[in-house]
Tab-separated table of C-alpha atoms in Angstrom:
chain	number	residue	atom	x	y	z
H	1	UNK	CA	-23.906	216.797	4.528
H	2	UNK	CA	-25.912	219.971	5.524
H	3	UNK	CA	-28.477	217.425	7.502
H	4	UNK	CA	-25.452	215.810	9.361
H	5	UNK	CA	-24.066	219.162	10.382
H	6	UNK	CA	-27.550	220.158	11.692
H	7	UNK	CA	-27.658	216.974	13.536
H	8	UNK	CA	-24.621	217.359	14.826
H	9	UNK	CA	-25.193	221.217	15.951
H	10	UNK	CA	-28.624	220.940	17.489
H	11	UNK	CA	-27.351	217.577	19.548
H	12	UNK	CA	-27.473	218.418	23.053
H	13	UNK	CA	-23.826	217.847	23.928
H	14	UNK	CA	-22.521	220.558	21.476
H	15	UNK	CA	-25.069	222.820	23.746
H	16	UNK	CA	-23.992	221.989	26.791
H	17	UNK	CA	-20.312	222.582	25.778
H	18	UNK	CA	-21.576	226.070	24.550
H	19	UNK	CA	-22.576	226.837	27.641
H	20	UNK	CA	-19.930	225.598	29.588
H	21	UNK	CA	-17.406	227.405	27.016
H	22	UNK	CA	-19.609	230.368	28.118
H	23	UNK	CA	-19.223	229.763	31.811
H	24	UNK	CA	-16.010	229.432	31.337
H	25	UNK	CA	-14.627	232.250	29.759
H	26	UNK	CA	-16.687	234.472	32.133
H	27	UNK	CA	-15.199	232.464	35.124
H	28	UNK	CA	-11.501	232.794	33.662
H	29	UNK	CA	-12.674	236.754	33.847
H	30	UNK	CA	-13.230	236.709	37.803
H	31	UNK	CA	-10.258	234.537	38.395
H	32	UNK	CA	-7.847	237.364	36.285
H	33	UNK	CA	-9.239	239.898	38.073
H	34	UNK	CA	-8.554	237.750	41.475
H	35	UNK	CA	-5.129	237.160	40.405
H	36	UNK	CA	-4.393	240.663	39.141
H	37	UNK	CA	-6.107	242.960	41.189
H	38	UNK	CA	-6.059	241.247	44.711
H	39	UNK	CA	-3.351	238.545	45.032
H	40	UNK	CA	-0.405	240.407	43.338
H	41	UNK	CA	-0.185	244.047	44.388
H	42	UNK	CA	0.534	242.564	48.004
H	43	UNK	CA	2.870	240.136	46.648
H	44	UNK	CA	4.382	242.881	44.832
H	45	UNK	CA	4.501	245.053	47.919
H	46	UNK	CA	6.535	242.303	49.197
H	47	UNK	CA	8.880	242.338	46.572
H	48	UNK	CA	9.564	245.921	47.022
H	49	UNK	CA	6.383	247.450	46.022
H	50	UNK	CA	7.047	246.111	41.952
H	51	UNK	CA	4.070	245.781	40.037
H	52	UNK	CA	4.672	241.578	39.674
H	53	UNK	CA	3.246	241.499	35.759
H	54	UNK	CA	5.802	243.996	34.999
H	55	UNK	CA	8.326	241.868	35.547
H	56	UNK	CA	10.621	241.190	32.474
H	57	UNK	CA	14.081	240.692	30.289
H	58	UNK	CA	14.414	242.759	27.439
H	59	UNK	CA	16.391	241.253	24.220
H	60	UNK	CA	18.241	244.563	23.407
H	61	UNK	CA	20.606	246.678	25.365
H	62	UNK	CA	18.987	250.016	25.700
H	63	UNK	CA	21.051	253.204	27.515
H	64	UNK	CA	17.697	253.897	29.511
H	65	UNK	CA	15.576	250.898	29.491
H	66	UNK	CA	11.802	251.130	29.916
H	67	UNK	CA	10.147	250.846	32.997
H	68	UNK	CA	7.206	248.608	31.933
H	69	UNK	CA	6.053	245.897	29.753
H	70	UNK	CA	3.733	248.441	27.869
H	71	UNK	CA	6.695	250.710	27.177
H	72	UNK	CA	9.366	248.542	25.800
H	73	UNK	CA	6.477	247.082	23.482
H	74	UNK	CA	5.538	251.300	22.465
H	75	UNK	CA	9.192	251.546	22.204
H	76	UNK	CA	9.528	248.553	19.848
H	77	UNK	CA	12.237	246.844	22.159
H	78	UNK	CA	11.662	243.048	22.019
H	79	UNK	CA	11.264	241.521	25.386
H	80	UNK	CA	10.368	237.992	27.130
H	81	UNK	CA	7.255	239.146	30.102
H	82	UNK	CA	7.840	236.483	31.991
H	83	UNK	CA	6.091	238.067	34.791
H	84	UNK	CA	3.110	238.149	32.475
H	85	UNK	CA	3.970	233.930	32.332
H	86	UNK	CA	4.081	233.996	35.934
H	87	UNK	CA	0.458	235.724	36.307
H	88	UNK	CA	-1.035	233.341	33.720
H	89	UNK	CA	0.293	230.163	35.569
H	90	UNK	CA	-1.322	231.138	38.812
H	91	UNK	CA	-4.804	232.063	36.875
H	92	UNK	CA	-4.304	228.406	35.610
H	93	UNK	CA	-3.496	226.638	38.944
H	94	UNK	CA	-6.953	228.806	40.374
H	95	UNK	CA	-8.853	227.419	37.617
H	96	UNK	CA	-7.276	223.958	37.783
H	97	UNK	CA	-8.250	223.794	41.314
H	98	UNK	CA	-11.607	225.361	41.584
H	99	UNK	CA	-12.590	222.698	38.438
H	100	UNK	CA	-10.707	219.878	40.490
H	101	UNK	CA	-12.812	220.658	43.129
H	102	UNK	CA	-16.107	220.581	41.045
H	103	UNK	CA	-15.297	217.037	39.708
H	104	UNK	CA	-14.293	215.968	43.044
H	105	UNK	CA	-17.893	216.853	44.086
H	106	UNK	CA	-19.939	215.318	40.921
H	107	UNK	CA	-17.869	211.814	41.094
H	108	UNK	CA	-18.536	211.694	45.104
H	109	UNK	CA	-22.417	212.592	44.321
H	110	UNK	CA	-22.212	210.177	41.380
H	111	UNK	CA	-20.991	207.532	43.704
H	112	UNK	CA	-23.373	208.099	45.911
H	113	UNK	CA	-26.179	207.457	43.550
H	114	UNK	CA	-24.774	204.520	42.411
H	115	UNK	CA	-24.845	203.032	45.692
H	116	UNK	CA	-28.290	204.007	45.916
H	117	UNK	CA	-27.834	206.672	48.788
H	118	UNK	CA	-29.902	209.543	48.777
H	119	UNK	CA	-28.032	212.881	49.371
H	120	UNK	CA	-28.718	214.074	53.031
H	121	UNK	CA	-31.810	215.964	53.442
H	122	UNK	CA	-30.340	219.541	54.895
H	123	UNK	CA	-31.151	220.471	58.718
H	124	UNK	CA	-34.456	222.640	58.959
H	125	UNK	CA	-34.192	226.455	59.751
H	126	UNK	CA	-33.490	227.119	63.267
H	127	UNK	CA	-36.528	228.932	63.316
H	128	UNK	CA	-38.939	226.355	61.944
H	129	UNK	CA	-37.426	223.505	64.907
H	130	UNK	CA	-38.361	226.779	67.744
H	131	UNK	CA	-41.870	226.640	66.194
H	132	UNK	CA	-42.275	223.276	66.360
H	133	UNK	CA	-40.954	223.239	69.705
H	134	UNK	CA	-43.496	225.839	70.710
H	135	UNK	CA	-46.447	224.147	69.020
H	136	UNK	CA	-45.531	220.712	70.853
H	137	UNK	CA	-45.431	222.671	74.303
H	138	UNK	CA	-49.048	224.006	73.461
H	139	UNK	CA	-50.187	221.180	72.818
H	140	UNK	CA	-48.644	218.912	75.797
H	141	UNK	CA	-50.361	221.785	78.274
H	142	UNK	CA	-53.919	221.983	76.148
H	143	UNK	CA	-54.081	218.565	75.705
């Protein structure tokens, strides 16, 4: 059993799913901060300057509720964040996208392969084409 799991373990696959698992959680990172620090404080200004993931219902009545997620939690009051919900279903949709967008690319280069085209070579510097310019010049007047 040991030698199976070692098989199994040192397998490239499980590797390569590390890594992504890796790539992933540190891309999930950047895409909260995206969502939390850039994208909704100005869609909270336009609500009225209300900090978006503070949005929520509490399940008690309280005389003076709390102002924020954080302190109805301190203050033991029960309540459902769905602006919290809100935050994590746009990180979702960014991530959803950005990975649709990766597949999209792999399958249209794995096509591509399959029909035996080569992927276009990319355009030389502007620079090198002016110096090859300038060398065929010297050498139509030298030669």
């Amino acid at each position: 059993m040991f030698k199976e799991f070692r098989d199994f373990a040192l397998k490239g696959n499980v590797l390569d799913m590390a890594v992504g698992i890796i790539i992933g959680a540190a891309f999930t990172t950047i895409v909260k901060s995206l969502v939390d620090d850039i994208m909704m404080p100005p869609i909270g200004a336009l609500m009225g300057g209300v900090d978006f993931s503070d949005y929520f219902i509490a399940l008690t009545l309280a005389e003076n509720g709390p102002a924020t997620v954080d302190a109805a939690k301190t203050a033991g009051i029960p309540v459902i964040a769905y602006g919290k919900f809100i935050n994590a279903l746009l990180q979702f949709s960014i991530v959803a996208f950005a990975l649709f967008l990766v597949i999209k690319q792999m399958n249209a280069l794995k096509a591509r392969i399959a029909r035996g085209e080569a992927p276009a070579p990319a355009a030389p510097p502007r620079q090198e084409v002016l110096l090859e310019e300038i060398r065929d010049a010297l050498r139509a007047k030298n030669g």
